[in-house]
CSV table of C-alpha atoms and ligand atoms in Angstrom, one decimal:
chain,number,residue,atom,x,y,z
A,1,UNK,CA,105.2,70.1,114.0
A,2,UNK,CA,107.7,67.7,115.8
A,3,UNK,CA,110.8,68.3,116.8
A,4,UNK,CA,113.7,66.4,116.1
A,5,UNK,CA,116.0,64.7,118.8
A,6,UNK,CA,119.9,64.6,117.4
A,7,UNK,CA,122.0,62.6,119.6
A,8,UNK,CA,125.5,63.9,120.2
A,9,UNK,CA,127.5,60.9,121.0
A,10,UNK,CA,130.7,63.0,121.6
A,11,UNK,CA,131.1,61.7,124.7
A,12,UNK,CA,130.9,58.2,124.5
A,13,UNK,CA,134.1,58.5,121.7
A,14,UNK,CA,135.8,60.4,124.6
A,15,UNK,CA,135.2,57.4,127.2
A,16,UNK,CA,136.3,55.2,124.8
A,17,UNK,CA,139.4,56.7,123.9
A,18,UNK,CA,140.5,57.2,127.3
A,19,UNK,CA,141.5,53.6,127.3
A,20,UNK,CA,142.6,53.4,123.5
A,21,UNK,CA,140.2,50.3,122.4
A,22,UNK,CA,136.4,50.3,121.5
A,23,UNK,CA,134.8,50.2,125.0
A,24,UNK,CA,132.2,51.7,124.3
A,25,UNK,CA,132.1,50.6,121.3
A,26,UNK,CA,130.2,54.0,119.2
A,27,UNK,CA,128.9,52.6,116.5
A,28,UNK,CA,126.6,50.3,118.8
A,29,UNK,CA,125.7,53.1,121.1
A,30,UNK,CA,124.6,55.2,118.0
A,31,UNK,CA,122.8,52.1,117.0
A,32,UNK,CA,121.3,52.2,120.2
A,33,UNK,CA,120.2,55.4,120.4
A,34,UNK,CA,118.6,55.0,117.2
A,35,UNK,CA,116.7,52.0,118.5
A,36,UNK,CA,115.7,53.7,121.6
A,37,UNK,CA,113.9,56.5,119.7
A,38,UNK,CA,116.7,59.2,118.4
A,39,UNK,CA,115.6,60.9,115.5
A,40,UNK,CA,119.6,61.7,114.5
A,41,UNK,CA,123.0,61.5,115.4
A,42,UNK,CA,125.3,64.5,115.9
A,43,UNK,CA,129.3,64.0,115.8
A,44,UNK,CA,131.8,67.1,115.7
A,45,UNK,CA,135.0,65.1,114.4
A,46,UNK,CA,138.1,67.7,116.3
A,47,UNK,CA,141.3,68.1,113.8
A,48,UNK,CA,143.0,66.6,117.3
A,49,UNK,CA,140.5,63.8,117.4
A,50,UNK,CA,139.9,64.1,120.5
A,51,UNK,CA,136.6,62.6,120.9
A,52,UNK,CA,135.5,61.3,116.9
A,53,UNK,CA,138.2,59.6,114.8
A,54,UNK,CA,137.9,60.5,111.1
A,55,UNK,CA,137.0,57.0,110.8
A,56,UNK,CA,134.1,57.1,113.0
A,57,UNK,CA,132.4,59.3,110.6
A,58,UNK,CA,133.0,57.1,107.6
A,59,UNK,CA,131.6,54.1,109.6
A,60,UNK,CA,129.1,55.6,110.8
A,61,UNK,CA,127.7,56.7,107.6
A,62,UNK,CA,126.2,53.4,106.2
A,63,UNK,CA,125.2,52.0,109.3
A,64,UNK,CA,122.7,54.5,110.4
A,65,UNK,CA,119.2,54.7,109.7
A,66,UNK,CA,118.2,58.1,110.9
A,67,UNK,CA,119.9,61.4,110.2
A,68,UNK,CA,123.6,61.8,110.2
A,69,UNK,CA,124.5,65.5,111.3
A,70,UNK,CA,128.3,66.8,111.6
A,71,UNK,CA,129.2,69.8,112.8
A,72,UNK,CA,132.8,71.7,112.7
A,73,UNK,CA,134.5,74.2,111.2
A,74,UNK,CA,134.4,74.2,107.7
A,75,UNK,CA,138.4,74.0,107.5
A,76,UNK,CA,139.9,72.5,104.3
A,77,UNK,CA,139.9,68.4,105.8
A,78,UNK,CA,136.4,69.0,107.2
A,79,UNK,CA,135.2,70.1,103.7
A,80,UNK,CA,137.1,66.8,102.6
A,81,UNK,CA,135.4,64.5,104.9
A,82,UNK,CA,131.7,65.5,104.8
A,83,UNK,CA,132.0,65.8,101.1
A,84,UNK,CA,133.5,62.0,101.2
A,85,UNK,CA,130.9,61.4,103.6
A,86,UNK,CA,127.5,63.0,102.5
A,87,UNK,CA,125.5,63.4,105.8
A,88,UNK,CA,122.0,64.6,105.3
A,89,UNK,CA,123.2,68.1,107.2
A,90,UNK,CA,126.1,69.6,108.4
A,91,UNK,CA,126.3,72.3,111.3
A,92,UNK,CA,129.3,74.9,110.8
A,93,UNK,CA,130.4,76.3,113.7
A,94,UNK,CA,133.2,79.0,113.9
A,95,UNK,CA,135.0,77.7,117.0
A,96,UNK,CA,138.7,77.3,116.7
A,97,UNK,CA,140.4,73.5,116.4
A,98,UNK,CA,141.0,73.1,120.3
A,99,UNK,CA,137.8,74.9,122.2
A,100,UNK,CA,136.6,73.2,124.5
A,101,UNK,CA,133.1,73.5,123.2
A,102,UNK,CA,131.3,75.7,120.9
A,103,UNK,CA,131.3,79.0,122.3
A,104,UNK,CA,129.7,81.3,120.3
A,105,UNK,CA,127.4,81.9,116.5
A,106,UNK,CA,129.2,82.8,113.5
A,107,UNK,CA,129.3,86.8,112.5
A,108,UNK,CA,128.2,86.2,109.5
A,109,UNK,CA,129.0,89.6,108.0
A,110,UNK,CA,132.3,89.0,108.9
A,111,UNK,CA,132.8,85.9,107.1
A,112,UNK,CA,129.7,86.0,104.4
A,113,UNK,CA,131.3,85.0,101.2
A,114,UNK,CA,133.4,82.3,103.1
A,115,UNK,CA,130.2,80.8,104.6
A,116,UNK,CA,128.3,81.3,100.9
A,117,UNK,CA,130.8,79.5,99.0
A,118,UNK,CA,131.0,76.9,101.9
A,119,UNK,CA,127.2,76.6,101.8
A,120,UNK,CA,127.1,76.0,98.1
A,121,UNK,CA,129.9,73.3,97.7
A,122,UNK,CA,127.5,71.4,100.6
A,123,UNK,CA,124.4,71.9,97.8
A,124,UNK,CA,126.2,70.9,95.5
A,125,UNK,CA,126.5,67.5,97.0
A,126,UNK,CA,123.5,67.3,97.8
A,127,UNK,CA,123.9,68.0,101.8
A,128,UNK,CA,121.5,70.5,103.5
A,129,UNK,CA,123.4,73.2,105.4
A,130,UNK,CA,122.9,74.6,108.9
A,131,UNK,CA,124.6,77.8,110.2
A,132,UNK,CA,125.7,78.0,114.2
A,133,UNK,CA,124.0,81.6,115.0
A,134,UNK,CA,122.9,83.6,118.2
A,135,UNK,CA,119.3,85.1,118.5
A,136,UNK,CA,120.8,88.2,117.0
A,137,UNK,CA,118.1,89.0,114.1
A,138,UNK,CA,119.9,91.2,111.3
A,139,UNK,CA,123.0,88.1,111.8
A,140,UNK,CA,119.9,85.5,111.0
A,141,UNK,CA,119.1,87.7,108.2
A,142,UNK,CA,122.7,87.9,106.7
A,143,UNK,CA,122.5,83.6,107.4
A,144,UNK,CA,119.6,83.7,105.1
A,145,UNK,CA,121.4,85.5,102.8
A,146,UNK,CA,124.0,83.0,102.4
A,147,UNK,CA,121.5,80.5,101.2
A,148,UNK,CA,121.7,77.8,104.1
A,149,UNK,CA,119.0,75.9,104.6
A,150,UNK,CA,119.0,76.0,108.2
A,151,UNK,CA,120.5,78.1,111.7
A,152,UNK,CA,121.2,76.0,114.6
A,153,UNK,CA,120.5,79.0,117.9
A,154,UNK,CA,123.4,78.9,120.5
A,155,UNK,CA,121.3,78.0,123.6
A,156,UNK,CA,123.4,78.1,126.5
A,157,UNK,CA,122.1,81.7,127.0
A,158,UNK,CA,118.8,80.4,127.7
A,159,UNK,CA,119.9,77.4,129.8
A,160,UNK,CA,122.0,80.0,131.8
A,161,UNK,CA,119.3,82.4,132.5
A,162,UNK,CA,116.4,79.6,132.7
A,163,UNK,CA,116.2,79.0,136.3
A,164,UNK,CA,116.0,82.9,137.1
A,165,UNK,CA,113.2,83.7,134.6
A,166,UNK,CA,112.5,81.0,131.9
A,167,UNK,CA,110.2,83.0,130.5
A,168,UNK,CA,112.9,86.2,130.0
A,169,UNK,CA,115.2,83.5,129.0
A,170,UNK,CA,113.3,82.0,126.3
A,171,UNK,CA,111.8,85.6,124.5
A,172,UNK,CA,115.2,85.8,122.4
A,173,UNK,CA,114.8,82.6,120.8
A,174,UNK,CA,111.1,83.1,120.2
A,175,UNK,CA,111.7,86.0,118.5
A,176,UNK,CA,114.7,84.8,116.3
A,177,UNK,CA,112.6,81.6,115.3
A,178,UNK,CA,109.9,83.3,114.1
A,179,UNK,CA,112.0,86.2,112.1
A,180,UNK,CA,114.2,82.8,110.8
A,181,UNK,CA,111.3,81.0,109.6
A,182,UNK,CA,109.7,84.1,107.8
A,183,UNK,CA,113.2,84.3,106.0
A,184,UNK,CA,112.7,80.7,104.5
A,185,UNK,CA,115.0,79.5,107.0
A,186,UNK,CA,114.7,76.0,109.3
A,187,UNK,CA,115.3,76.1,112.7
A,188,UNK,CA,117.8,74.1,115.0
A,189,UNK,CA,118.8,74.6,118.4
A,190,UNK,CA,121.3,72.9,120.8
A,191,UNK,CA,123.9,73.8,123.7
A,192,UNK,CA,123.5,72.8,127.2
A,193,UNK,CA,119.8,71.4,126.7
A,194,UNK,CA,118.9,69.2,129.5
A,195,UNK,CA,115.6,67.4,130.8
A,196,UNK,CA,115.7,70.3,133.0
A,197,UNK,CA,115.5,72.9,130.4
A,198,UNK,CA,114.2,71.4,127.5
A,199,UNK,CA,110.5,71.2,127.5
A,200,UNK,CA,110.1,74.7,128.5
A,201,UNK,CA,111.9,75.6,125.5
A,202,UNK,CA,110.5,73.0,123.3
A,203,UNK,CA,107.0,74.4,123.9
A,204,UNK,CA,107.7,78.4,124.0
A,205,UNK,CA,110.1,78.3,121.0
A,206,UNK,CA,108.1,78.1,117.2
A,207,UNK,CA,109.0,75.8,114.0
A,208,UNK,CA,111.5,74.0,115.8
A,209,UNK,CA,113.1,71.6,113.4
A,210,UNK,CA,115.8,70.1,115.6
A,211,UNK,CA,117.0,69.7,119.2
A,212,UNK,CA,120.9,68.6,119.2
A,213,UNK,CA,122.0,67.4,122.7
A,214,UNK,CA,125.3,65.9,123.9
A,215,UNK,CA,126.6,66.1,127.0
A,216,UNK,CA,123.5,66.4,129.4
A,217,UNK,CA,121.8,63.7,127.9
A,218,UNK,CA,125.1,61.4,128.3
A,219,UNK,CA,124.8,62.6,132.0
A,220,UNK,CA,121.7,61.3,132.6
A,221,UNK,CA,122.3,58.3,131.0
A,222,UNK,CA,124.9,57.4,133.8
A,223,UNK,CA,122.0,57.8,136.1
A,224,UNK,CA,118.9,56.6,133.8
A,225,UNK,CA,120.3,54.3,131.1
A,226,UNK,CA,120.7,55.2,127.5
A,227,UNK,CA,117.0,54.3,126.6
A,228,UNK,CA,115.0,55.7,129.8
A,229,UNK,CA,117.4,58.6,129.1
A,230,UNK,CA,116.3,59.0,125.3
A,231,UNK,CA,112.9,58.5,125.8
A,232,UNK,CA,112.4,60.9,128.4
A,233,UNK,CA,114.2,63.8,126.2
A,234,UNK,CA,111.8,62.8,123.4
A,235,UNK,CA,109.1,63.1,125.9
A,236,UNK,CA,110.2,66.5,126.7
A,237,UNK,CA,109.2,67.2,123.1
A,238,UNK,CA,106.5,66.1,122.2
A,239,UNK,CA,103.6,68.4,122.0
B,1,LIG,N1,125.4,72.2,118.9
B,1,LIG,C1,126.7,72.5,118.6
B,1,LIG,C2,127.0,73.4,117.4
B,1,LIG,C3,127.7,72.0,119.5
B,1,LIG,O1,129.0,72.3,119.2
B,1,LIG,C4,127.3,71.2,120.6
B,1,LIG,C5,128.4,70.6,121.4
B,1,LIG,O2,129.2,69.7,120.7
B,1,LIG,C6,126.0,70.9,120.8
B,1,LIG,C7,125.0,71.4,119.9
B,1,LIG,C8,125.5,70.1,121.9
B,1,LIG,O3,125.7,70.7,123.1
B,1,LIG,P1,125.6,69.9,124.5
B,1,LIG,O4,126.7,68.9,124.5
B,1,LIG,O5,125.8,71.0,125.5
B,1,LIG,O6,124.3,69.3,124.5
């Protein structure tokens, strides 16, 4: 099975709004990374918009060719906008409206009807569902529960704890894969993925649906250019 690259092009809205016109311009560097071998595109539109405008997402939508994936926090106006917008997936994370980054997986006994009701208005328009988790196994079984489709695993564990002992690092997420694929459940992963880190992971890790990396992969880029960059993270995954 292959393993999906989604491009999270974050970054390249926050370079561009530093100056307050379109350089660079988003939807070409999407279009770009599409043409340079990404599988998807990953946007997490901020209630600040800090980094993607609401009206990135709704131009972003007809113009790409591959998968469109948003992730946020299923709040009232991001239920509005990916229901206007009907990507194939959306990621729900639990962070608050100004983290820095995603921090953390949902506790999804803590908010289990909330996420079932939120996961069935996304059904219902026909948009497949992924639920931000840890490698915690009775939380993946509670996701299941919920109906999602999918689980995105909260890597920066791993990438933390890589260097030390890859091996150690990666036995968490082996073991939640396999118990979330058992449960009917697709697998994503993404935080603080790098060409470092990645193909280690890519290869220890089962039934990996989808890789979604941002800001290491915009790093390199400064260093390798966008389409060196992308094909060397696509390289990472192939088997
Ligand atoms: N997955 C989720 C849910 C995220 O919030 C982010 C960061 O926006 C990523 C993946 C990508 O993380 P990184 O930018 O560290 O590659």
């Amino acid at each position: 099975m292959t393993t999906s690259l989604s491009v999270n092009i974050n970054k390249i809205a926050t370079l561009r709004n530093a100056r307050g016109e379109n350089n660079p311009d988003l939807l070409k560097v999407a279009l770009d990374c599409e043409r340079f071998g990404a599988d998807g595109i990953t946007v997490h539109p901020r209630p600040d918009e800090r980094h993607i405008k609401r009206n990135d997402v709704f131009q972003l939508r007809p113009a790409l060719k591959s998968e469109f994936n948003i992730e946020g926090y299923p709040s009232p106006e991001f239920m509005d906008l990916v229901l206007k917008v009907k990507p194939a997936q959306v990621t729900l994370v639990p962070d608050a409206p100004d983290a820095l980054t995603s921090s953390a997986g949902w506790n999804v006994a803590d908010n289990f009807d909330f996420l079932t009701s939120i996961v069935n208005a996304l059904h219902e328009a026909g948009i497949r569902s992924s639920i931000f988790v840890s490698t915690d196994i009775d939380n993946i079984m509670l996701a299941a529960k919920t109906g999602t489709d999918r689980v995105e695993l909260y890597t920066k564990p791993y990438a933390d704890a890589f260097f030390a002992n890859p091996e150690k690092a990666v036995a968490p997420f082996v073991e939640a894969s396999r118990a979330a694929h058992k449960a009917g459940l697709g697998v994503n992963a993404g935080h603080d993925l790098s060409l470092q880190n990645l193909r280690y992971f890519a290869q220890s890790v089962p039934f990996l649906n989808e890789v979604s990396i941002g800001h290491a992969l915009i790093c390199d880029a400064l260093y390798m250019g966008l389409a060196e960059t992308i094909r060397s993270y696509k390289d990472c995954l192939a088997k």
